[in-house]
Amino acid sequence: MADSPASPDTADPADIGAAPTDNDFDFVVVGSGTGMLAALAAAEAGLRVLVVEKSRYFGGSTALSGGGFWVPGNGLLRRAGVVDAPGRAREYLANATAGETPESRWGTHLKHGPAAVELLARRTPLRFAHMAGYADYFPELPGGSAVGRAMEPRPFDLRRLGRDRARLRPAALAAPVPMPVTGAGYRALNLVARRPRGALTGARLLGMGLGGMALGREYAAGGAALAAGLFAAVRAARIPVWFEAPLRELAVEDGRVTGVVVERGGRRVAVRARRGVLLAAGGFDRNTELRHRHQSAQLDPAWCFGNPENTGDTLGLARQAGADTAFLDEAWWFPALPLPGKAPGILLAERSLPGQIIVDRSGRRFMNEAVNYMTAGQLMIRRELPVWMVFDQRYRNRYLLAGAVFPRQPLPRAWYDAGVAVRAGSVAELAERVRLPELPATVDRFNLLAAAGRDDDFHRGDSAYDRYYGDPTIRPNPCLGPLDRGPYYALQVVPGDLGTCGGVRADGLARALRPDGTPVPGLYAAGNAAGNAFGRVYPGPGATIGQGLVYGYAAARHAAGRLPDPEGAA
């Protein structure tokens, strides 16, 4: 039984927009990541909105992400000069999703995505840039784009948040120097030892960071900028946000979800939600039991890059309310370097660059190393873990590694001590030390292919996506180069992730669905709390944030009566 409303002395001092004893709302958003756009959409449609957040921080996994969003056909892309057509994006998604989800589900992303992005641009203080050349993840499919359909926020001054700055979810690893690295900046920095542009980019971003500090500013890029801009808009709209208010129950009356019960100030507080509740609280990334049950017993939640608070709290509550689930075996997989006692090391551009391969426990290649990270993780998780990334000294001299080790810089001693890294004078010695019997033959074969500039075995470098993170100074294939200059190195690689992408089964309006396909009245799910709108694929950079924004927007508009039910829907 829920207690009466919280007393004023238990209210969070950052809460604004409603008296602390007033718990009667039209729409409740659970989670403060992309769900903040849903709150803005609901408020703009005239609903009285509340955001409840489990932790003391806002931003969730969004704040820890790259911050890009993939929403084809939006006005920001058109204003950036990107030429596209709705029919092409529809054709692309039809091919990419391959029937895993119906068009009635993923079609919302195209139909209502532009309006969601327009709201984002109109209501937040953010400015955006096209991620030029960052191709769709399957650009060779009909309708695919090599130019790219992703946008990202420009660097944003976090000091504009005032006292709320302290509530932005902090990154797992703080940068050694203040440098707001955008997606385009990250790409250039990976080639800092290869092209003058990389050094110039680094100097410019460092200048922005240090110069900003001198002026009393704190510039951030990526997901931190996106989350901060959304929160600034929520505050400007005077939408109340309750921190440290984890969801404990969904209130259900006659089969309809009518509100929530949250724990606040040590008490259970009932909150009315007349038009609906949106679950936007992330996935079950950090829930070991659920991940082992639904995905793989090999997985360690410490490999995840997402929000440490994501323990899947909403899943069981949604089921109790009658909702079904979908794609619980999937995640936004992301190859990672497992670092004991630390956040995992990111392996993104590293896999596209010449002079390295990824091999299984026998020492054989088993995939195109440069393939998009979700597909790479899906291929890895089918193997005995860990797999190994193997490279030579020339690679070590040329490229940034795991976002932290600069060209020519020795690998950290702690990596060797933990067995995450192994070094040897020859490929044969490395193969013996790591117990990869087929490695010498694999390297010989790969060097032959690299010399020809064509990966006959796995087609690395054929795709526009592969080449985006390649080394343009290497020709004819920017992704291929031999391993022939010792010493040689092997790094453990595991299927990390940006968060799970299985959750509540939902329709195109983000309505939670029962096992028989009928909606659970009053209950919505978006972002990683819902089953992936695109099934088992990641169609383009920022598709996870993109669908969180779009389906949250659709849920709010539907709850406000601004989006009609499909014909024949319950």
PDB file of N, CA and C in Angstrom, residues 54 78 94 117 130 199 241 358 401 472 494 558:
ATOM      1  N   LYS A  54      15.712   7.359 -11.189  1.00  0.00           N
ATOM      2  CA  LYS A  54      16.179   6.445 -10.150  1.00  0.00           C
ATOM      3  C   LYS A  54      17.389   6.971  -9.384  1.00  0.00           C
ATOM      4  N   ARG A  78      18.425  18.306 -43.997  1.00  0.00           N
ATOM      5  CA  ARG A  78      18.153  19.085 -45.214  1.00  0.00           C
ATOM      6  C   ARG A  78      18.875  20.419 -45.174  1.00  0.00           C
ATOM      7  N   ALA A  94      13.522  -1.442 -44.748  1.00  0.00           N
ATOM      8  CA  ALA A  94      12.854  -2.693 -45.105  1.00  0.00           C
ATOM      9  C   ALA A  94      13.885  -3.794 -45.345  1.00  0.00           C
ATOM     10  N   VAL A 117      12.803  15.584 -34.135  1.00  0.00           N
ATOM     11  CA  VAL A 117      14.059  16.337 -34.247  1.00  0.00           C
ATOM     12  C   VAL A 117      13.777  17.837 -34.278  1.00  0.00           C
ATOM     13  N   HIS A 130      25.995  17.903 -39.108  1.00  0.00           N
ATOM     14  CA  HIS A 130      25.897  16.645 -39.838  1.00  0.00           C
ATOM     15  C   HIS A 130      27.192  15.861 -39.675  1.00  0.00           C
ATOM     16  N   ALA A 199      46.405  16.491 -35.965  1.00  0.00           N
ATOM     17  CA  ALA A 199      47.061  17.348 -34.990  1.00  0.00           C
ATOM     18  C   ALA A 199      46.353  18.689 -34.872  1.00  0.00           C
ATOM     19  N   VAL A 241      11.272  17.295 -12.029  1.00  0.00           N
ATOM     20  CA  VAL A 241      12.091  16.087 -12.095  1.00  0.00           C
ATOM     21  C   VAL A 241      12.366  15.633 -10.666  1.00  0.00           C
ATOM     22  N   ILE A 358      41.543  -9.566 -36.058  1.00  0.00           N
ATOM     23  CA  ILE A 358      40.909 -10.164 -34.881  1.00  0.00           C
ATOM     24  C   ILE A 358      40.739 -11.652 -35.154  1.00  0.00           C
ATOM     25  N   LEU A 401      44.967   4.068 -29.536  1.00  0.00           N
ATOM     26  CA  LEU A 401      44.442   2.760 -29.152  1.00  0.00           C
ATOM     27  C   LEU A 401      43.534   2.894 -27.933  1.00  0.00           C
ATOM     28  N   PRO A 472      43.245   7.021 -44.747  1.00  0.00           N
ATOM     29  CA  PRO A 472      43.216   7.442 -46.156  1.00  0.00           C
ATOM     30  C   PRO A 472      44.588   7.570 -46.791  1.00  0.00           C
ATOM     31  N   VAL A 494      36.395  -8.434 -26.063  1.00  0.00           N
ATOM     32  CA  VAL A 494      35.148  -9.049 -25.608  1.00  0.00           C
ATOM     33  C   VAL A 494      33.968  -8.272 -26.177  1.00  0.00           C
ATOM     34  N   HIS A 558       0.723  10.603 -28.594  1.00  0.00           N
ATOM     35  CA  HIS A 558      -0.431   9.715 -28.538  1.00  0.00           C
ATOM     36  C   HIS A 558      -1.183   9.886 -27.221  1.00  0.00           C
TER      37      HIS A 558
END
